[in-house]
CSV table of C-alpha atoms in Angstrom, one decimal:
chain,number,residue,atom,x,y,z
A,1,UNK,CA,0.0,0.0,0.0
A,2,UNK,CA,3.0,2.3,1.0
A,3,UNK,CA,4.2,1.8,-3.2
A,4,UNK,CA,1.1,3.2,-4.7
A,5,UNK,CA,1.6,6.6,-2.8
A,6,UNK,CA,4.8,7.1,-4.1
A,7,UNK,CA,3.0,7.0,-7.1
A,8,UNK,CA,0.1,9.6,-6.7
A,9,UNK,CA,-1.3,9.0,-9.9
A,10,UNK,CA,-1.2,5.1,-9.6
A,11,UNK,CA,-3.0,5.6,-6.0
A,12,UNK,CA,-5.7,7.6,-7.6
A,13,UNK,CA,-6.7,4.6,-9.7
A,14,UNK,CA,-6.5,2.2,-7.5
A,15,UNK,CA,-8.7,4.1,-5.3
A,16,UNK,CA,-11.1,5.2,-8.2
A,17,UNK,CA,-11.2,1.6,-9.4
A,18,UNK,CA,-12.1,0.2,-5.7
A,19,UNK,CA,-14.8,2.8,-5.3
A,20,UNK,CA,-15.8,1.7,-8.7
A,21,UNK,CA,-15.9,-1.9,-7.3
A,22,UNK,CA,-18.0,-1.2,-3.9
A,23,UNK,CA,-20.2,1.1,-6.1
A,24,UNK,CA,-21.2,-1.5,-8.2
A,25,UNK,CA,-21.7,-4.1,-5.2
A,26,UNK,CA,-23.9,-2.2,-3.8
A,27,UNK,CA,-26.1,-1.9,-6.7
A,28,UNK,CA,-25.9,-5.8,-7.3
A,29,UNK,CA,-26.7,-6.5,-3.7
A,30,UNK,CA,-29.0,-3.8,-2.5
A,31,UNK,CA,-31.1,-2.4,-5.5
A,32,UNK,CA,-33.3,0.2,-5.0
A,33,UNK,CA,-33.2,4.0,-5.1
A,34,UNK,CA,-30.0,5.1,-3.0
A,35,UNK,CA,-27.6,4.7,-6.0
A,36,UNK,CA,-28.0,7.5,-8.7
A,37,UNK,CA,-28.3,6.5,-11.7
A,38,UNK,CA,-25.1,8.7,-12.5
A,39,UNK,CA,-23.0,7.8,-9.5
A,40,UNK,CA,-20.2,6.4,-12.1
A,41,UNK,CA,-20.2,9.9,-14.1
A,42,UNK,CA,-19.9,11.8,-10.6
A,43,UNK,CA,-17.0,9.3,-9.8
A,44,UNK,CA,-15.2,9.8,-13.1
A,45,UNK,CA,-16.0,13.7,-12.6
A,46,UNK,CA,-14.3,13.2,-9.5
A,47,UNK,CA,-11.3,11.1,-10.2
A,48,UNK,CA,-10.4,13.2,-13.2
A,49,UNK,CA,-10.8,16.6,-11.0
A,50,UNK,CA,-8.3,14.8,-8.3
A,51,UNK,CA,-5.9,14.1,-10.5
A,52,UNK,CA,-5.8,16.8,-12.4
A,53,UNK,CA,-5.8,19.5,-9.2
A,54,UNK,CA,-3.2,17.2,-7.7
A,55,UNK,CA,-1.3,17.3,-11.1
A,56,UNK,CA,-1.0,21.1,-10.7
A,57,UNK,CA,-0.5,21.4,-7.1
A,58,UNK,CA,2.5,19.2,-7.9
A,59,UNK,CA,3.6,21.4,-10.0
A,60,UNK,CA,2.8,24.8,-8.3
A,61,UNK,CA,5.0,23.7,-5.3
A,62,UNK,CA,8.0,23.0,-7.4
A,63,UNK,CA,8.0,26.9,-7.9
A,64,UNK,CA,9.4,28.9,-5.1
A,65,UNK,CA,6.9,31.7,-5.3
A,66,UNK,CA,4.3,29.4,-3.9
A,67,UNK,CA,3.9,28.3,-0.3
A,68,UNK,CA,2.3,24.4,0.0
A,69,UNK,CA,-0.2,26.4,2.2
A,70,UNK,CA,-1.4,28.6,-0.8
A,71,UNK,CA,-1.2,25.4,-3.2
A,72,UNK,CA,-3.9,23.1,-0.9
A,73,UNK,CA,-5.8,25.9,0.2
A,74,UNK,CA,-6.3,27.2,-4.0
A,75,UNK,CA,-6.6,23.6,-5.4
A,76,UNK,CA,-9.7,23.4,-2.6
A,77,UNK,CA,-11.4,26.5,-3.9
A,78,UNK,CA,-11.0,24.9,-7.6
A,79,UNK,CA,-12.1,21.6,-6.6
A,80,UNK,CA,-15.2,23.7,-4.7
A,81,UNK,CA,-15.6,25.6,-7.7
A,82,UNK,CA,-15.6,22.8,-10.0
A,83,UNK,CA,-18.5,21.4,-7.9
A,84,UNK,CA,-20.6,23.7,-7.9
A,85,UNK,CA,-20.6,24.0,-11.9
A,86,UNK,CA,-21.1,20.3,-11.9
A,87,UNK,CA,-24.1,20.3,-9.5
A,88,UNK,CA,-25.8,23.1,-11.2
A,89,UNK,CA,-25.2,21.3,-14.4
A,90,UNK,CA,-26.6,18.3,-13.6
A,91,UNK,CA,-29.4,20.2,-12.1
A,92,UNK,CA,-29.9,22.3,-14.9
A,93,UNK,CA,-30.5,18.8,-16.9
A,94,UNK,CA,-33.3,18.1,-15.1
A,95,UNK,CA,-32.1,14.5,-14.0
A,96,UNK,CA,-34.5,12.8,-11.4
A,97,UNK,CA,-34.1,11.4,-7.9
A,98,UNK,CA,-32.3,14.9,-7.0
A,99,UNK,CA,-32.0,13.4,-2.9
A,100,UNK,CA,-29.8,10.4,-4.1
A,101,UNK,CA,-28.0,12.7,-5.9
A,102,UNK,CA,-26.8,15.2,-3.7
A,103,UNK,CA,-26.5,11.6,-0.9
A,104,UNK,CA,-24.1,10.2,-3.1
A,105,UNK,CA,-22.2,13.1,-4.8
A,106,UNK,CA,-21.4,14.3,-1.3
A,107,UNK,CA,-20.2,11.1,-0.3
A,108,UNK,CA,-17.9,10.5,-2.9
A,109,UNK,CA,-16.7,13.7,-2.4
A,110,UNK,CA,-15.6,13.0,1.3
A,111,UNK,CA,-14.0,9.8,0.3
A,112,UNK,CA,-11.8,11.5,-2.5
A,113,UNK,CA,-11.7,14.3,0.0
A,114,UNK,CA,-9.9,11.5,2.6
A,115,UNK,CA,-8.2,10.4,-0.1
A,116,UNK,CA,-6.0,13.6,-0.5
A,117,UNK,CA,-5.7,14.1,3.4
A,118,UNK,CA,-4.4,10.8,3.2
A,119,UNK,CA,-1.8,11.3,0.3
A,120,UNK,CA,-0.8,15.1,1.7
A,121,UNK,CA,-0.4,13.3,5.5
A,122,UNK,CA,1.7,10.7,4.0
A,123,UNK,CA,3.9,13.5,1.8
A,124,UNK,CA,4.5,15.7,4.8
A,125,UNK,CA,5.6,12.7,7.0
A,126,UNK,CA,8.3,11.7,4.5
A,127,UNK,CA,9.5,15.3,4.4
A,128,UNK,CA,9.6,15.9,8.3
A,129,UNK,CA,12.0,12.8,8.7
């Protein structure tokens, strides 16, 4: 497990693809209304908006002119940013079972959300030693 944080980018899939898993477990084992019927488009949305704001914080803290305070706290306002116009665009569809929706988007974002605590606690203890 230690090997795929090394490797942020191979972490992120595993982690996508084992939320993917339980996701689709869940359905097979407990059907009914509590998974969205676009719970694997707000996981994708999600994966791709993790790597790709941990792809540029990355590369913001290789610059000196940036702090790694000012990197986490402005990829958090993107990724909150990004949200918001995704949740407003779905609403703006008109897609039913709103409830389940908002249930499981926010979910997923606290998992990916623990996910990147996880990764940036794991970073700063190998730079404190």
């Amino acid at each position: 497990m230690k090997a795929l944080f090394k490797n942020p980018l191979l972490g992120l899939v595993f982690f996508s693809l084992l939320l993917f898993a339980i996701i689709w477990f869940i359905e097979l084992v407990f059907p009914g209304p509590w998974v969205h019927t676009l719970i694997y488009t707000i996981l994708l949305f999600f994966a791709v908006l993790t790597g790709v704001t941990g792809f540029l914080a990355e590369k913001l803290m290789k610059l000196e002119a940036f702090t790694s305070v000012s990197v986490i706290l402005g990829m958090t306002i993107i990724r909150l940013f990004c949200c918001i116009i995704f949740v407003f665009f779905i609403l703006w569809l008109g897609h039913e079972n709103l409830l389940w929706f908002v249930v499981d988007f926010f979910v997923i974002y606290l998992l990916y959300l623990l996910f990147d605590m996880y990764g940036l606690i794991t970073n700063l203890r190998l730079h404190s030693k």
